[in-house]
XYZ file of C-alpha atoms in Angstrom:
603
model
C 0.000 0.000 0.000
C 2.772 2.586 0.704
C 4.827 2.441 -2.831
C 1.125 2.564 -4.618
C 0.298 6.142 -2.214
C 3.646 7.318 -3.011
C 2.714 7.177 -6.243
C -0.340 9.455 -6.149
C 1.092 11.648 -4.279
C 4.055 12.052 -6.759
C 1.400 12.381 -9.547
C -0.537 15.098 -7.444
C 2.337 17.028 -6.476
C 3.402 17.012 -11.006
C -0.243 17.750 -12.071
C -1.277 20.693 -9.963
C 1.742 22.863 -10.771
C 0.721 21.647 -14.721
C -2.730 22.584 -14.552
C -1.762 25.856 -12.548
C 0.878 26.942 -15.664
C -2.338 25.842 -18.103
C -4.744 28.003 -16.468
C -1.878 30.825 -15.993
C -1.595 30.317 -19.933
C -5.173 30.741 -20.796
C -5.742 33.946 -18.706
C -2.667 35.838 -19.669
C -4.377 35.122 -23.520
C -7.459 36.422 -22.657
C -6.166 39.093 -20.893
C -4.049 39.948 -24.005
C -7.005 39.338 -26.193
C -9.447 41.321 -24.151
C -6.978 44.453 -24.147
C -6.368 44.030 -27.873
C -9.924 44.433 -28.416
C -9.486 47.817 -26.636
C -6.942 49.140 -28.496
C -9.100 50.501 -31.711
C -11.088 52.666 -29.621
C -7.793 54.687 -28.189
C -7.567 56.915 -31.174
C -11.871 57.472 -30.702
C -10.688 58.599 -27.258
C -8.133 60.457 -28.091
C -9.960 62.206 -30.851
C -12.540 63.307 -28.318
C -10.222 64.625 -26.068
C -8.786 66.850 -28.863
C -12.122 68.164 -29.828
C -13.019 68.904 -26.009
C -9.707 70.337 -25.640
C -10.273 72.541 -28.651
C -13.864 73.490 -27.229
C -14.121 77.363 -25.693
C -14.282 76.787 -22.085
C -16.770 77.542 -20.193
C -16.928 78.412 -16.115
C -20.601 76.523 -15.452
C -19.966 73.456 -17.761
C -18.019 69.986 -16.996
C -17.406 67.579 -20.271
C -17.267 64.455 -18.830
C -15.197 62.029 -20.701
C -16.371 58.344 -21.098
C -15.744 55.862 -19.162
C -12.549 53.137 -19.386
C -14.349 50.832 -17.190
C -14.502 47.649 -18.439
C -16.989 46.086 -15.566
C -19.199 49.100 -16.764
C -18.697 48.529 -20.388
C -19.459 44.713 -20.096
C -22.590 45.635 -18.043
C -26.122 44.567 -19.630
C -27.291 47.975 -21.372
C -30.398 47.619 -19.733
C -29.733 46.428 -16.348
C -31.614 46.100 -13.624
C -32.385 50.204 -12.083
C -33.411 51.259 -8.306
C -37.066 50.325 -6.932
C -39.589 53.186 -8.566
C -37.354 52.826 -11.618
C -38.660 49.719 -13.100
C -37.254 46.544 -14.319
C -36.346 47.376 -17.842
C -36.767 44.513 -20.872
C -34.490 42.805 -23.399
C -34.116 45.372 -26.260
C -35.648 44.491 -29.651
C -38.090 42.251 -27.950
C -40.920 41.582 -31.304
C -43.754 41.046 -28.842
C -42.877 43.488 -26.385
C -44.742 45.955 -24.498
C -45.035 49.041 -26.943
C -43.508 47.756 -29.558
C -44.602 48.993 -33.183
C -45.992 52.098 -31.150
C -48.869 50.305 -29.436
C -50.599 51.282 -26.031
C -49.624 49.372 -23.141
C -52.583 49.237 -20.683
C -52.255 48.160 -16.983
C -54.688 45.776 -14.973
C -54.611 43.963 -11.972
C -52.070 45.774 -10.036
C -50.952 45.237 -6.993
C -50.812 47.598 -4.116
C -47.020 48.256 -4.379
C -47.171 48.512 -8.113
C -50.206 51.327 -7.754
C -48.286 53.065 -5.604
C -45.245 52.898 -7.816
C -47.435 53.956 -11.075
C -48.316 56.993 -8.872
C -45.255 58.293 -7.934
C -43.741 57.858 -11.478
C -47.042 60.334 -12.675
C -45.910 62.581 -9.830
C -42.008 62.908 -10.630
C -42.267 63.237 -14.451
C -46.267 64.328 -15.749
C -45.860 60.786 -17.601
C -46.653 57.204 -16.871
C -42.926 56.122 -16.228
C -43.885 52.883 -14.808
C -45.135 52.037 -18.167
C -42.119 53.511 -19.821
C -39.943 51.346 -17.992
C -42.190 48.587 -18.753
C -40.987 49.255 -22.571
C -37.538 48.241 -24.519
C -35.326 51.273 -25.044
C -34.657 50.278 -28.630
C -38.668 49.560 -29.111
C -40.067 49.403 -32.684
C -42.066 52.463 -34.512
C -44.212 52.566 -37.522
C -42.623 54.403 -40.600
C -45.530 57.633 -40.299
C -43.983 59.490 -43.949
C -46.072 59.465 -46.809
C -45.289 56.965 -49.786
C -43.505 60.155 -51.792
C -41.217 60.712 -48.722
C -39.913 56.921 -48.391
C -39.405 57.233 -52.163
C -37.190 60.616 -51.917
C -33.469 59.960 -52.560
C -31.061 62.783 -51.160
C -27.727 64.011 -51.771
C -24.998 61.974 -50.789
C -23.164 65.140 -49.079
C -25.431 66.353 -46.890
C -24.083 68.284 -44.053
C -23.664 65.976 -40.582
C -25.328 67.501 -37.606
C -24.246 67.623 -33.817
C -27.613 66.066 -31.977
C -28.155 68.264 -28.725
C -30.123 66.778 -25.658
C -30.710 68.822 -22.720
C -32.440 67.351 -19.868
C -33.290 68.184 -16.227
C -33.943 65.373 -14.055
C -35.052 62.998 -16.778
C -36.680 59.385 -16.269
C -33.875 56.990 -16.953
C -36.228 55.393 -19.890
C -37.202 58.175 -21.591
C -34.211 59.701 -21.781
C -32.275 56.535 -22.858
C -35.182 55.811 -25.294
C -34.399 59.215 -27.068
C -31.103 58.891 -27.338
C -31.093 54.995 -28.907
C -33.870 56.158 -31.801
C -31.488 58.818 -32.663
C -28.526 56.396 -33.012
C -30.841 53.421 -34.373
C -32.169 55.469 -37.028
C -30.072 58.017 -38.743
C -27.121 57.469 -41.154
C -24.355 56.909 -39.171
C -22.150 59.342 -41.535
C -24.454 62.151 -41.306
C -24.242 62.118 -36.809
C -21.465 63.982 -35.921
C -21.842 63.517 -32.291
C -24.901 63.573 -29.997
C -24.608 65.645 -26.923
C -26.559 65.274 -24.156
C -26.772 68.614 -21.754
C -27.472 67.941 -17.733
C -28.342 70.925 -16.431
C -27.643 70.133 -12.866
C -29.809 66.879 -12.124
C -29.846 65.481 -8.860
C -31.434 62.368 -9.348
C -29.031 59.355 -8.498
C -29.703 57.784 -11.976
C -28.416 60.473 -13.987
C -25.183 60.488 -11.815
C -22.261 57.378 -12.568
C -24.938 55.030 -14.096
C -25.583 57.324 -17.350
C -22.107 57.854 -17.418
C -20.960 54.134 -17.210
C -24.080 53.064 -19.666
C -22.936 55.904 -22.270
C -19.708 54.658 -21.906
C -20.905 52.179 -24.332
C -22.466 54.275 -27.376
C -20.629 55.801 -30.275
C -20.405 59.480 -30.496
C -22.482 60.098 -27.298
C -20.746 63.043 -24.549
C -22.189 64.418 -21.850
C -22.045 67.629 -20.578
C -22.889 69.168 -17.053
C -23.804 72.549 -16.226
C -22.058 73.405 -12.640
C -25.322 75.164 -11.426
C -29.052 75.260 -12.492
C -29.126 77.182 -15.878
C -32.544 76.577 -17.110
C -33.348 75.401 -21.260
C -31.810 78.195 -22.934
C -28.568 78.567 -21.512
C -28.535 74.774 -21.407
C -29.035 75.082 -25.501
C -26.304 77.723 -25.577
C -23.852 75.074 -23.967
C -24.330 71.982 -26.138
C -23.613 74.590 -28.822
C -20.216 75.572 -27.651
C -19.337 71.786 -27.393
C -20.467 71.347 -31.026
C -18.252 70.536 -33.878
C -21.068 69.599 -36.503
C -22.112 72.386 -39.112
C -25.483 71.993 -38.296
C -27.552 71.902 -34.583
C -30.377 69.615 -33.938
C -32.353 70.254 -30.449
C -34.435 67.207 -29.173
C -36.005 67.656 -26.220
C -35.618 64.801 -23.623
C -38.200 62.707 -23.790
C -38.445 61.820 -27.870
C -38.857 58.842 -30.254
C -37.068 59.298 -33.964
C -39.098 57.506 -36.624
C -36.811 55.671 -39.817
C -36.143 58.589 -42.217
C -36.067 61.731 -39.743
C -33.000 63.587 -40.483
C -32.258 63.617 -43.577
C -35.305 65.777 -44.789
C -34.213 68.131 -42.406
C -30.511 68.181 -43.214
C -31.507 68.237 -47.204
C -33.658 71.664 -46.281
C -30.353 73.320 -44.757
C -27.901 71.947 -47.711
C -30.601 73.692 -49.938
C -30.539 76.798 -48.072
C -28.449 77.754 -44.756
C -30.894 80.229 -43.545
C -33.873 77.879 -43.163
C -34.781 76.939 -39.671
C -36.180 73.392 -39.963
C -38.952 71.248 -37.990
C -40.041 67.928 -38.086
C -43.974 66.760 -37.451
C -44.156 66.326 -34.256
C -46.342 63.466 -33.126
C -47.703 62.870 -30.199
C -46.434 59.851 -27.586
C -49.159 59.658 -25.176
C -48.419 60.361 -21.915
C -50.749 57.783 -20.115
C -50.049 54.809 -22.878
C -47.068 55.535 -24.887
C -48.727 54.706 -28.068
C -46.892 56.313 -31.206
C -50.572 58.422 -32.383
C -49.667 60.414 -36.154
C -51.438 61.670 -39.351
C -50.419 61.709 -42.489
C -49.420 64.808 -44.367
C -52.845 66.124 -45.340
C -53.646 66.641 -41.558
C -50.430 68.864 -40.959
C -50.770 71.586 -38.831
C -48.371 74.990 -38.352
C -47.157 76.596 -35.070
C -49.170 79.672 -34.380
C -49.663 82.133 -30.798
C -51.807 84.519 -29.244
C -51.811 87.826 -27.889
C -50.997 85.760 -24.475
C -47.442 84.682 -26.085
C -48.689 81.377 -25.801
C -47.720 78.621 -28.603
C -50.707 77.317 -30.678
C -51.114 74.831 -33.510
C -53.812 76.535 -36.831
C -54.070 74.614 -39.953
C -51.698 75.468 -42.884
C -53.511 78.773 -44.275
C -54.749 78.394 -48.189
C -51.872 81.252 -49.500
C -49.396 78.598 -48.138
C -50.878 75.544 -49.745
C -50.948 77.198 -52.917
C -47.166 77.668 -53.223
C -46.672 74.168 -52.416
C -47.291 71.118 -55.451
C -47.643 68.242 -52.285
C -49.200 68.158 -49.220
C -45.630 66.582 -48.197
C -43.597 69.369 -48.886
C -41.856 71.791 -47.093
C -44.609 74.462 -45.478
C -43.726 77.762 -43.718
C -44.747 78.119 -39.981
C -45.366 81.278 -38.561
C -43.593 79.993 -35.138
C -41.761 76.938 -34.184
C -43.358 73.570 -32.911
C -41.829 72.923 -29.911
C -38.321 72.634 -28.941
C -37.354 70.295 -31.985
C -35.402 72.182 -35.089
C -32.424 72.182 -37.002
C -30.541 74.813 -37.614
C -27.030 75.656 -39.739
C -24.610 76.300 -36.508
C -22.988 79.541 -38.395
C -26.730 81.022 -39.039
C -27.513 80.290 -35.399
C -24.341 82.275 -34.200
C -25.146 85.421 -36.942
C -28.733 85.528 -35.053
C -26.663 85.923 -31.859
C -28.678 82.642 -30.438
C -30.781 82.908 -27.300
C -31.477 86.080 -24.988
C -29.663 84.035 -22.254
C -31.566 86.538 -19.334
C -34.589 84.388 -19.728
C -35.225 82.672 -16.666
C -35.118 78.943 -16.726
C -37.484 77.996 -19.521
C -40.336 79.761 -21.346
C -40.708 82.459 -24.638
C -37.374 80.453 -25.980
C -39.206 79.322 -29.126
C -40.998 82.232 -29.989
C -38.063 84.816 -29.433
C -35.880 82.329 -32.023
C -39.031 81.958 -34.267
C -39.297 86.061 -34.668
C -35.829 86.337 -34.701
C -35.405 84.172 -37.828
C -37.987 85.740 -40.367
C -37.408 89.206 -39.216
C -33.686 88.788 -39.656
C -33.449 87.176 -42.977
C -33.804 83.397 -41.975
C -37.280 81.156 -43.046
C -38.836 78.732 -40.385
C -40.316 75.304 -42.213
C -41.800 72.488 -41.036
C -41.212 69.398 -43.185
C -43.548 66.852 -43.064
C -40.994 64.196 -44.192
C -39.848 63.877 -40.986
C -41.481 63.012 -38.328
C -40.471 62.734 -34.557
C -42.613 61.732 -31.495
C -42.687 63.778 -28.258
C -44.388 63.139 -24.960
C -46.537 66.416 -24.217
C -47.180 66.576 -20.320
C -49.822 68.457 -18.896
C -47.566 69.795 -16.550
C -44.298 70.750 -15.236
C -42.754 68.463 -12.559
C -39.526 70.147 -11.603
C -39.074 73.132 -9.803
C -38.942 76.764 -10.447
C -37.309 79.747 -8.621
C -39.588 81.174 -6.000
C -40.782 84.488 -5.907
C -40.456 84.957 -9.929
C -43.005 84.569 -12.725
C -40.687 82.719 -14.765
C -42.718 82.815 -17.797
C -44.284 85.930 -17.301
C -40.681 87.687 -16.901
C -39.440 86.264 -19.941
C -42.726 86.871 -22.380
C -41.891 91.002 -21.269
C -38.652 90.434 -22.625
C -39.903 89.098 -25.970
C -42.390 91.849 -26.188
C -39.966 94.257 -25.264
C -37.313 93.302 -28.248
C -39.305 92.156 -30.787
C -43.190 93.390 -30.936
C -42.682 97.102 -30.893
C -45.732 98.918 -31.092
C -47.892 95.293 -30.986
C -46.464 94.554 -27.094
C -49.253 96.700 -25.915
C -51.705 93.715 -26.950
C -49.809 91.386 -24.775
C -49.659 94.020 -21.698
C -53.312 94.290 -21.892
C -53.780 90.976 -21.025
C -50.867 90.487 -18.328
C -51.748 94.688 -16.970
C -49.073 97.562 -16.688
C -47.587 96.637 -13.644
C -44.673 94.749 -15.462
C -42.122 94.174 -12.993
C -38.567 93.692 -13.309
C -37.660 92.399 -16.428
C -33.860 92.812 -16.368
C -31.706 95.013 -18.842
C -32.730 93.914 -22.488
C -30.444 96.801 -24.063
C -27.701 94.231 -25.671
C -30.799 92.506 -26.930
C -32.265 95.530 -28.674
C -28.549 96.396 -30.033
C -28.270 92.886 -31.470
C -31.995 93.430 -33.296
C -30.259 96.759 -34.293
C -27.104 95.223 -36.114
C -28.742 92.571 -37.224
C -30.603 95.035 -39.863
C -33.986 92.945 -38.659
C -37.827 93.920 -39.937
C -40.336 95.512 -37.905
C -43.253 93.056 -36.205
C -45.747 94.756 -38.518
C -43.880 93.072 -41.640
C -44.362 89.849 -40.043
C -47.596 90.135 -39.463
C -48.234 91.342 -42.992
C -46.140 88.841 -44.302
C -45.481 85.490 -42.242
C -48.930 85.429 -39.815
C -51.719 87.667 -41.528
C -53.945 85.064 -40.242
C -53.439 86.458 -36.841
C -56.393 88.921 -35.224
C -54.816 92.145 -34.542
C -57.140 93.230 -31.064
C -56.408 97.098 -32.530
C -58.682 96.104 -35.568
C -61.454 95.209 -32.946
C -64.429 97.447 -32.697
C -64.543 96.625 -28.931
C -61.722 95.482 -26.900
C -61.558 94.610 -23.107
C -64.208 93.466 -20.535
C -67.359 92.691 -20.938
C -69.579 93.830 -18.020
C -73.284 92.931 -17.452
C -75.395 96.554 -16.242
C -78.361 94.885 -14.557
C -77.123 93.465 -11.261
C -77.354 94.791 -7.955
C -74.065 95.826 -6.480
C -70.914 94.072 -7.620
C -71.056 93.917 -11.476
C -69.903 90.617 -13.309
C -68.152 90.164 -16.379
C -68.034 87.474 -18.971
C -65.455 85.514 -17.872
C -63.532 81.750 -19.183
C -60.198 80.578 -20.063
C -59.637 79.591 -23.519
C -57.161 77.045 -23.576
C -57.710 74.540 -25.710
C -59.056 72.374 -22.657
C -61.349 74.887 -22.308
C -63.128 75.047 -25.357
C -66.993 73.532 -26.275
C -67.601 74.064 -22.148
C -70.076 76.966 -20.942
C -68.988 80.498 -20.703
C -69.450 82.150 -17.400
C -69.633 84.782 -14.845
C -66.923 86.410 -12.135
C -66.761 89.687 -10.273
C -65.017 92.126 -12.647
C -61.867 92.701 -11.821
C -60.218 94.735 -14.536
C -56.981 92.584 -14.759
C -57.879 90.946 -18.789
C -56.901 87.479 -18.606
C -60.379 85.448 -18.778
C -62.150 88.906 -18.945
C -60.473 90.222 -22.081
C -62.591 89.973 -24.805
C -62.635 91.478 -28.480
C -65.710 92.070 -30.465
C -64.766 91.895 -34.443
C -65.684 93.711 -37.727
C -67.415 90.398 -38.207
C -69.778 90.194 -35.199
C -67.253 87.461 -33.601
C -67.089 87.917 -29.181
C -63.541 86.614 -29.456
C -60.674 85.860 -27.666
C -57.706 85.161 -29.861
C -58.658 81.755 -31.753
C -62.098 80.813 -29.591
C -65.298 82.183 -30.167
C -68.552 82.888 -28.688
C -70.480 79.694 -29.976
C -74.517 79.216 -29.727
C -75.752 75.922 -30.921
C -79.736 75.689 -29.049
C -78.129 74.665 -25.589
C -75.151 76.439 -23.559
C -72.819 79.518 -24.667
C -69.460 78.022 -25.170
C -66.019 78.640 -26.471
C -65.289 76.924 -30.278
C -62.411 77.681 -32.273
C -63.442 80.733 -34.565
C -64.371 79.675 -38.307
C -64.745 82.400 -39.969
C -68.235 82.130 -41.035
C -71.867 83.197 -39.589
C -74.206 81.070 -38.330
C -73.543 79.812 -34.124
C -70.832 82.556 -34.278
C -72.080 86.337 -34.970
C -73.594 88.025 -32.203
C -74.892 91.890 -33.080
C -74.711 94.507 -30.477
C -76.314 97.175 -29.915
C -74.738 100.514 -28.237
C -77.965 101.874 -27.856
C -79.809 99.312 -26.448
C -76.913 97.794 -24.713
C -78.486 94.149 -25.915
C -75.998 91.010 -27.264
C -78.006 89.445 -29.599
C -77.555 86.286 -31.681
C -77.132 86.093 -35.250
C -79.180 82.873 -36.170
C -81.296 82.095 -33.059
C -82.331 85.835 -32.413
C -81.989 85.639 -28.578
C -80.395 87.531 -25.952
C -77.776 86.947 -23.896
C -78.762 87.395 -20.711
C -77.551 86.596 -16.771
C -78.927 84.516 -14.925
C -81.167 86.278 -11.819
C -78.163 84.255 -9.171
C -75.376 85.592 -11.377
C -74.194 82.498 -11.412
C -74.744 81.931 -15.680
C -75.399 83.095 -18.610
C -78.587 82.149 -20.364
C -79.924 82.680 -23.518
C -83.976 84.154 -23.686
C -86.124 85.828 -25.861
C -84.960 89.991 -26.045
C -86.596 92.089 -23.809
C -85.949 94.856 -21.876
C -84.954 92.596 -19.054
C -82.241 94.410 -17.437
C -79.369 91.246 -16.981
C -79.811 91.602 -20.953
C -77.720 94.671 -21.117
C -73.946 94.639 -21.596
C -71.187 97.401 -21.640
C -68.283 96.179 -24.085
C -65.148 98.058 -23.095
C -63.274 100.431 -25.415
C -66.212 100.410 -28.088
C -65.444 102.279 -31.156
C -68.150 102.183 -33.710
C -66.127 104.154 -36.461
C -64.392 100.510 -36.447
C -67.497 98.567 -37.004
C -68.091 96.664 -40.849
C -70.501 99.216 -42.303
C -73.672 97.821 -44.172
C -73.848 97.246 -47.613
């Protein structure tokens, strides 16, 4: 027994050191492999340093550089994220929730999960537990027309620098935005995509997006060093940029097949046109991909509140234009998602960086391109979703009227004589609005039209409240002690409810009306509407019928064009009715700042 155990252990004591030089082997190769496998990307690397390095610094901005580290590269892009972050799926998953654009609907849901679905509403206006629920590389249908799939474009087009700012973003979202970009544009004509943090706080957002964007081409991040707010967060992806051309995304985006290069091809054309895509609309409850086709396009529009609006594409415009699916001017910009040629964007001296956080940015770029020799399009070749939220979740400075601050500003620059309109719906008390004088210096040098031109010329469609033969409140002369006023906001949630009744308070807002040439009891794009039952708000058509209302200055009476009824209060003040004219004393109304040298004579 002893020579036979001698012999193991002779053959132990020669095998282990073997295996151990085997295994020794084998790792040093893979090592070796694994770090040849590296070695391509070095000059990437060290490409992007040059270009930061080449960048105009910046005191409020940090370029972070991606990340060498290889347990972060090797990580599962969509790994597993924090509780009230959702468990993210497989990407390209054919069956998967949302995929092809469809509605994913919840049922059955446990206590927890309720009471995660209702905290992802409350941090980001959206259904994020649903949007977590969805791949970040999920499927869309192609929305172009036939004639755009078919369009073949030049093989030189210019390459663009993407530009993401985001603030606090949902992990899926903003992941989702940036994989459609990469997923479906030429890889030739992205230059880089640049994503913008201005100054999240959310864990998420902090090592993880810089480990996971470790792993994409062409994708840096940039962090503002303090909250700057949307415009000076645009202004800083724009010093970063090395592409000739700028295209903003908002955060929270889905890039159909076929997006950019319409856009690009509208800028190689011409480098003073300021491009759009459709904008369709990613429900905010569902996320299901809803679009039209080109004959439903819309323009941007606003009102005398500086507030954005969608009209339909006016019949001068459709005239010029062979195809429904070609290029259409737009009065104003939709949203937050253009193109622009980056040495056009620096001639129009870019944003008026003292707005305050966010609001008036689109409009003050929209009048600042046709009145200084650029054209605003929207091309209904391409078409990108959005999420539109009700609502803003994040936070804004206390004490300030953020929007209300910056709309001044705007009408201080740019609407000359027409800012009046706007302060008669806001009142004269307008606060401190900061210094605008570099701003009117730059309109100055810049050699820009007057607003009336572009009211003549790029929005004639608008309703200019000077042409109105009344203008103001409209206050009801049979009550007993505190008079009422017509009174209803006319958003377009508001619209097809009942008109009604508050104290007057001679502020405008929901008491500004404006009675037209045409009999219209208007304010901006919604009408005074009559159909048989209640007095409501409808957008304004242009024609007779539930929409003309004659008054009388004598007999102080509102009366209807096709019914022939009054409008009248009700005896509690607490509606307004419609009854057969009398000299019932709720049926008598003052209109404000009546002139009836203005009113449509009679043929």
């Amino acid at each position: 027994m002893m020579p036979r155990r001698r012999k193991l252990i002779i053959k132990g004591l020669l095998i282990v050191p073997a295996m151990w030089v085997v295994v020794t082997y084998i790792f040093a190769a893979t090592s070796s492999h694994s770090a040849g496998e590296e070695k391509p990307s070095e000059p990437k690397h060290k490409a992007e340093r040059s270009l930061q390095q080449q960048q105009p610094a910046h005191p409020n901005v940090l370029l972070v550089e991606p990340s060498n580290n290889a347990q972060a590269r090797n990580k599962d892009p969509e790994y597993h994220v924090e509780q009230g972050q959702g468990v993210l799926l497989p990407p390209r998953e054919p069956d998967g929730p949302g995929e092809m654009g469809k509605p994913v609907k919840l049922s059955n849901l446990t206590e927890e999960q309720q009471i995660l679905v209702k905290r992802g509403w409350k941090n980001n206006a959206f259904n994020q537990y649903i949007s977590d629920m969805i791949s970040l590389h999920r499927s869309l249908p192609d929305p172009r027309d036939k004639e755009c799939r078919d369009l073949k474009y030049p093989s030189d087009l210019p390459p663009t620098s993407v530009i993401i700012c985001f603030h606090n973003e949902a992990w899926s979202v903003l992941l989702r935005t940036v994989h459609s970009v990469l997923e479906r544009s030429p890889e030739h004509l992205i230059k880089e995509i640049i994503l913008v943090d201005d100054y999240s706080d959310l864990p998420h957002l902090k090592k993880r997006l810089e480990n996971y964007l470790a792993q994409l081409p062409k994708v840096q991040l940039v962090r503002a060093q303090k909250r700057e707010g949307l415009i000076r967060a645009r202004l800083l992806g724009a010093s970063v940029a090395s592409g000739p051309v700028l295209t903003y995304l908002d955060s929270h985006c889905e890039c159909t097949e076929g997006w950019l290069e319409p856009l690009l091809y509208r800028i190689y054309q011409n480098t003073t046109n300021v491009v759009c895509p459709v904008i369709d609309v990613i429900s905010d409850d569902t996320f299901q991909y809803h679009y039209r086709d080109s004959r439903s396009l819309n323009v941007g529009g606003f009102d005398w509140n500086l507030q954005f609006n969608w009209h339909p594409v006016p019949e001068r415009e459709n005239k010029k234009r062979k195809h429904t699916w070609m290029p259409v001017a737009s009065p104003t910009m939709a949203g937050g998602l253009f193109a622009i040629d980056k040495k056009f964007f620096k001639k129009l001296g870019t944003y008026d960086s003292g707005f305050d956080i966010w609001g008036g940015e689109n409009l003050e770029l929209s009048f600042k391109t046709w009145m200084c020799g650029g054209t605003l399009e929207i091309v209904p070749c391409s078409h990108v979703g959005h999420i539109f939220r009700k609502r803003s979740p994040y936070k804004w400075r206390t004490g300030v009227n953020v929007l209300k601050r910056n709309s001044i500003r705007l009408a201080e620059v740019w609407l000359d004589e027409y800012a009046k309109y706007y302060y008669q719906r806001i009142g004269t008390d307008l606060g401190d609005y900061g210094d605008i004088t570099e701003r009117k210096e730059l309109r100055k040098n810049l050699k820009c039209k007057t607003f009336k031109w572009y009211l003549d010329n790029v929005y004639p469609e608008l309703f200019i409240p000077g042409e109105a033969v009344a203008s103001g409140e409209v206050r009801n002369l049979g009550g007993d002690g505190r008079s009422m006023c017509l009174d209803s906001p006319a958003r377009r949630n508001n619209l097809h409810k009942p008109i009604g009744l508050y104290p007057c308070h001679k502020q405008g807002g929901n008491q500004f009306w404006m009675l037209s040439r045409d009999g219209e009891i208007r304010r901006d794009e919604a009408c005074l509407d009559y159909a048989g039952k209640d007095v409501i708000l409808y957008p304004c058509h242009g024609s007779k019928g539930n929409q003309l209302w004659i008054y009388n200055p004598k007999t102080k009476t509102i009366q209807h064009g096709s019914s022939g009824q009054c409008l009248e209060m009700s005896a509690d003040k607490q509606k307004v009715l419609m009854q057969e004219c009398s000299e019932e004393p709720r049926q008598k109304w003052s209109f404000e700042n009546y002139d009836p040298t203005k009113a449509r004579r009679k043929s």
